[in-house]
Amino acid sequence: MAHTIVTSTCEGIADCVEACPVACIHPGEGKNQKGTDWFWIDFSTCIDCGICFQVCPVEGAILQEERPDLQRTSS
Ligand code: SF4
Ligand code: SF4
């Protein structure tokens, strides 16, 4: 299992990116449905540590489960 960034909820603040110990959070192309930058988690690299979930200031942007249906990985 991995963590998921909900593409339509992420606001591109990127606190999670520097906090991730395995550097598996990557920028998406363009803007999301909110019109903000967005990021995605590489499920194959995520070690499920939960740090991104703790630092993200946007409620609901990160889910503690693998949900490929809610996370885009490209535009
Ligand atoms: S998941 Fe949260 S901390 Fe990471 S970029 Fe999106 S809003 Fe920012
Ligand atoms: S759970 Fe840990 S390893 Fe996975 S994306 Fe979040 S910070 Fe990175």
XYZ file of N, CA, C and O and ligand atoms in Angstrom:
316
model
N 0.837 -1.207 0.000
C 0.000 0.000 0.000
C 0.865 1.247 0.000
O 1.985 1.239 0.468
N 0.297 2.299 -0.503
C 0.992 3.585 -0.554
C 0.018 4.682 -0.164
O -1.178 4.436 -0.035
N 0.551 5.849 0.019
C -0.294 7.019 0.235
C -0.685 7.601 -1.128
O -0.031 7.350 -2.144
N -1.750 8.407 -1.126
C -2.295 8.975 -2.353
C -2.471 10.475 -2.190
O -2.916 10.928 -1.133
N -2.136 11.254 -3.213
C -2.507 12.671 -3.236
C -3.718 12.817 -4.144
O -3.665 12.464 -5.330
N -4.802 13.312 -3.581
C -6.022 13.502 -4.368
C -5.792 14.697 -5.298
O -5.676 15.838 -4.835
N -5.715 14.427 -6.568
C -5.326 15.450 -7.546
C -6.229 16.671 -7.477
O -5.757 17.811 -7.514
N -7.515 16.470 -7.330
C -8.447 17.591 -7.366
C -8.488 18.375 -6.055
O -9.082 19.444 -5.997
N -7.836 17.859 -4.992
C -7.839 18.520 -3.679
C -6.507 19.189 -3.365
O -6.458 20.213 -2.691
N -5.420 18.644 -3.856
C -4.070 19.199 -3.637
C -4.031 20.661 -4.083
O -4.608 21.028 -5.103
N -3.347 21.489 -3.303
C -3.212 22.904 -3.671
C -1.776 23.276 -4.023
O -1.429 24.458 -4.107
N -0.934 22.259 -4.189
C 0.412 22.505 -4.702
C 1.347 23.233 -3.758
O 2.311 23.863 -4.184
N 1.078 23.136 -2.474
C 1.873 23.872 -1.483
C 3.262 23.256 -1.309
O 4.216 23.942 -0.975
N 3.339 21.953 -1.555
C 4.613 21.224 -1.634
C 5.339 21.023 -0.310
O 6.512 20.667 -0.313
N 4.681 21.235 0.830
C 5.309 20.875 2.104
C 5.685 19.393 2.118
O 6.678 18.994 2.715
N 4.868 18.600 1.464
C 5.081 17.152 1.451
C 6.341 16.761 0.691
O 7.002 15.781 1.034
N 6.667 17.524 -0.347
C 7.752 17.113 -1.244
C 9.080 17.034 -0.497
O 9.800 16.030 -0.584
N 9.405 18.078 0.249
C 10.679 18.086 0.968
C 10.656 17.166 2.172
O 11.705 16.712 2.633
N 9.472 16.877 2.695
C 9.373 16.031 3.888
C 9.487 14.545 3.568
O 9.875 13.756 4.429
N 9.197 14.165 2.367
C 9.198 12.738 2.006
C 10.628 12.180 2.053
O 11.502 12.671 1.353
N 10.872 11.141 2.857
C 12.235 10.613 3.012
C 12.745 9.839 1.809
O 13.950 9.583 1.709
N 11.859 9.453 0.901
C 12.321 8.693 -0.265
C 12.080 9.443 -1.576
O 12.214 8.866 -2.666
N 11.760 10.727 -1.481
C 11.624 11.598 -2.662
C 10.719 11.011 -3.739
O 11.053 11.006 -4.925
N 9.552 10.529 -3.328
C 8.663 9.907 -4.308
C 7.464 10.779 -4.658
O 6.513 10.307 -5.282
N 7.504 12.071 -4.266
C 6.403 12.979 -4.597
C 6.851 13.904 -5.713
O 7.855 14.609 -5.591
N 6.116 13.879 -6.805
C 6.538 14.558 -8.033
C 5.508 15.590 -8.495
O 4.306 15.412 -8.273
N 5.961 16.655 -9.159
C 5.021 17.663 -9.663
C 4.232 17.142 -10.861
O 4.775 16.438 -11.723
N 2.943 17.498 -10.897
C 2.135 17.188 -12.066
C 2.264 18.311 -13.082
O 2.709 19.412 -12.751
N 1.872 18.021 -14.294
C 1.932 19.044 -15.343
C 0.692 19.926 -15.301
O -0.411 19.450 -15.063
N 0.893 21.204 -15.541
C -0.244 22.115 -15.643
C -0.919 22.331 -14.301
O -0.292 22.273 -13.247
N -2.227 22.595 -14.354
C -3.007 22.872 -13.146
C -4.066 21.795 -12.961
O -4.469 21.126 -13.912
N -4.537 21.658 -11.721
C -5.627 20.711 -11.464
C -6.980 21.415 -11.609
O -7.066 22.565 -12.056
N -8.028 20.732 -11.173
C -9.378 21.302 -11.305
C -9.563 22.564 -10.475
O -10.428 23.379 -10.764
N -8.751 22.730 -9.403
C -8.815 23.943 -8.588
C -8.067 25.104 -9.232
O -8.128 26.228 -8.755
N -7.291 24.779 -10.251
C -6.478 25.803 -10.892
C -5.140 26.013 -10.194
O -4.473 27.030 -10.401
N -4.737 25.057 -9.360
C -3.460 25.162 -8.646
C -2.475 24.116 -9.160
O -2.839 23.181 -9.872
N -1.211 24.308 -8.755
C -0.235 23.254 -8.994
C -0.685 22.005 -8.239
O -1.461 22.078 -7.287
N -0.163 20.852 -8.627
C -0.541 19.602 -7.959
C 0.629 18.634 -7.994
O 1.546 18.770 -8.808
N 0.598 17.694 -7.079
C 1.676 16.714 -6.969
C 1.098 15.314 -6.927
O -0.087 15.127 -6.674
N 1.953 14.341 -7.200
C 1.502 12.951 -7.155
C 2.574 12.081 -6.508
O 3.760 12.415 -6.522
N 2.139 10.986 -5.930
C 3.025 10.047 -5.238
C 3.266 8.829 -6.111
O 2.330 8.220 -6.629
N 4.547 8.475 -6.251
C 4.898 7.249 -6.963
C 4.624 6.067 -6.030
O 5.358 5.818 -5.077
N 3.549 5.351 -6.310
C 3.123 4.249 -5.438
C 4.214 3.181 -5.286
O 4.313 2.541 -4.245
N 5.010 2.994 -6.323
C 6.004 1.909 -6.283
C 7.189 2.246 -5.388
O 7.955 1.366 -5.012
N 7.349 3.542 -5.053
C 8.488 3.961 -4.219
C 8.057 4.307 -2.798
O 8.846 4.186 -1.862
N 6.824 4.756 -2.623
C 6.305 5.171 -1.303
C 6.474 4.047 -0.279
O 6.134 2.898 -0.550
N 7.006 4.406 0.893
C 7.209 3.412 1.957
C 6.146 3.525 3.051
O 6.274 2.921 4.112
N 5.119 4.340 2.778
C 3.964 4.394 3.681
C 4.316 4.928 5.070
O 3.736 4.503 6.065
N 5.249 5.874 5.122
C 5.705 6.366 6.431
C 4.716 7.338 7.061
O 4.725 7.551 8.271
N 3.883 7.993 6.242
C 2.865 8.888 6.779
C 3.302 10.327 7.026
O 2.513 11.146 7.490
N 4.551 10.649 6.736
C 5.048 12.007 7.006
C 4.322 13.042 6.142
O 3.946 14.118 6.619
N 4.099 12.730 4.892
C 3.399 13.673 4.007
C 2.014 13.989 4.555
O 1.568 15.132 4.541
N 1.348 12.977 5.039
C 0.009 13.155 5.609
C 0.053 14.109 6.806
O -0.829 14.945 6.989
N 1.124 13.998 7.611
C 1.248 14.840 8.807
C 1.551 16.292 8.458
O 1.109 17.205 9.155
N 2.292 16.540 7.398
C 2.703 17.917 7.102
C 1.762 18.656 6.152
O 1.800 19.885 6.073
N 0.936 17.949 5.430
C 0.068 18.618 4.455
C -0.975 19.486 5.167
O -1.709 19.001 6.025
N -1.055 20.770 4.813
C -2.013 21.661 5.468
C -3.418 21.619 4.863
O -4.318 22.290 5.376
N -3.583 20.894 3.790
C -4.880 20.881 3.096
C -5.653 19.611 3.461
O -5.257 18.498 3.113
N -6.741 19.793 4.171
C -7.523 18.632 4.616
C -8.010 17.814 3.430
O -8.563 18.357 2.477
N -7.774 16.527 3.497
C -8.259 15.636 2.462
C -7.379 15.515 1.239
O -7.693 14.759 0.321
N -6.245 16.249 1.219
C -5.391 16.182 0.035
C -4.592 14.889 -0.022
O -4.271 14.400 -1.103
N -4.263 14.337 1.155
C -3.505 13.085 1.185
C -4.314 12.025 1.904
O -4.844 12.251 2.993
N -4.416 10.869 1.279
C -5.123 9.733 1.856
C -4.112 8.671 2.254
O -3.137 8.446 1.548
N -4.369 8.016 3.387
C -3.440 6.998 3.872
C -3.763 5.627 3.290
O -3.757 4.619 3.991
N -4.031 5.610 2.017
C -4.285 4.364 1.305
C -3.993 4.584 -0.165
O -3.891 5.727 -0.612
N -3.850 3.511 -0.907
C -3.529 3.620 -2.325
C -4.813 3.712 -3.134
O -5.590 2.767 -3.178
N -5.023 4.894 -3.747
C -6.257 5.135 -4.495
C -5.938 5.676 -5.890
O -6.063 6.880 -6.132
N -5.533 4.806 -6.794
C -5.195 5.257 -8.139
C -6.360 5.924 -8.871
O -6.155 6.668 -9.825
N -7.571 5.689 -8.412
C -8.731 6.314 -9.039
C -8.844 7.801 -8.705
O -9.547 8.544 -9.397
N -8.164 8.237 -7.635
C -8.259 9.641 -7.212
C -7.003 10.442 -7.498
O -6.985 11.649 -7.309
N -5.950 9.779 -7.927
C -4.669 10.463 -8.141
C -4.224 10.346 -9.592
O -3.962 9.244 -10.079
N -4.120 11.478 -10.251
C -3.523 11.469 -11.577
C -1.997 11.431 -11.423
O -1.452 11.892 -10.416
N -1.320 10.892 -12.420
C 0.135 10.892 -12.397
C 0.695 11.651 -13.589
O 1.889 11.840 -13.704
N -0.186 12.088 -14.480
C 0.219 12.946 -15.584
C -1.012 13.726 -16.007
O -2.123 13.410 -15.592
N -0.813 14.746 -16.822
C -1.965 15.568 -17.195
C -2.599 15.066 -18.490
O -2.213 14.078 -19.032
S -0.421 17.055 -0.980
Fe -0.632 18.738 0.499
S 1.483 19.366 1.040
Fe 1.581 18.097 -0.832
S 1.512 19.557 -2.513
Fe -0.604 18.913 -2.161
S -1.457 20.398 -0.741
Fe 0.767 20.627 -0.662
S 3.916 8.139 2.951
Fe 6.102 8.680 3.266
S 7.151 7.706 1.547
Fe 4.984 7.808 0.993
S 4.757 9.700 -0.149
Fe 4.274 10.148 1.994
S 6.212 10.876 2.873
Fe 6.702 9.832 0.945
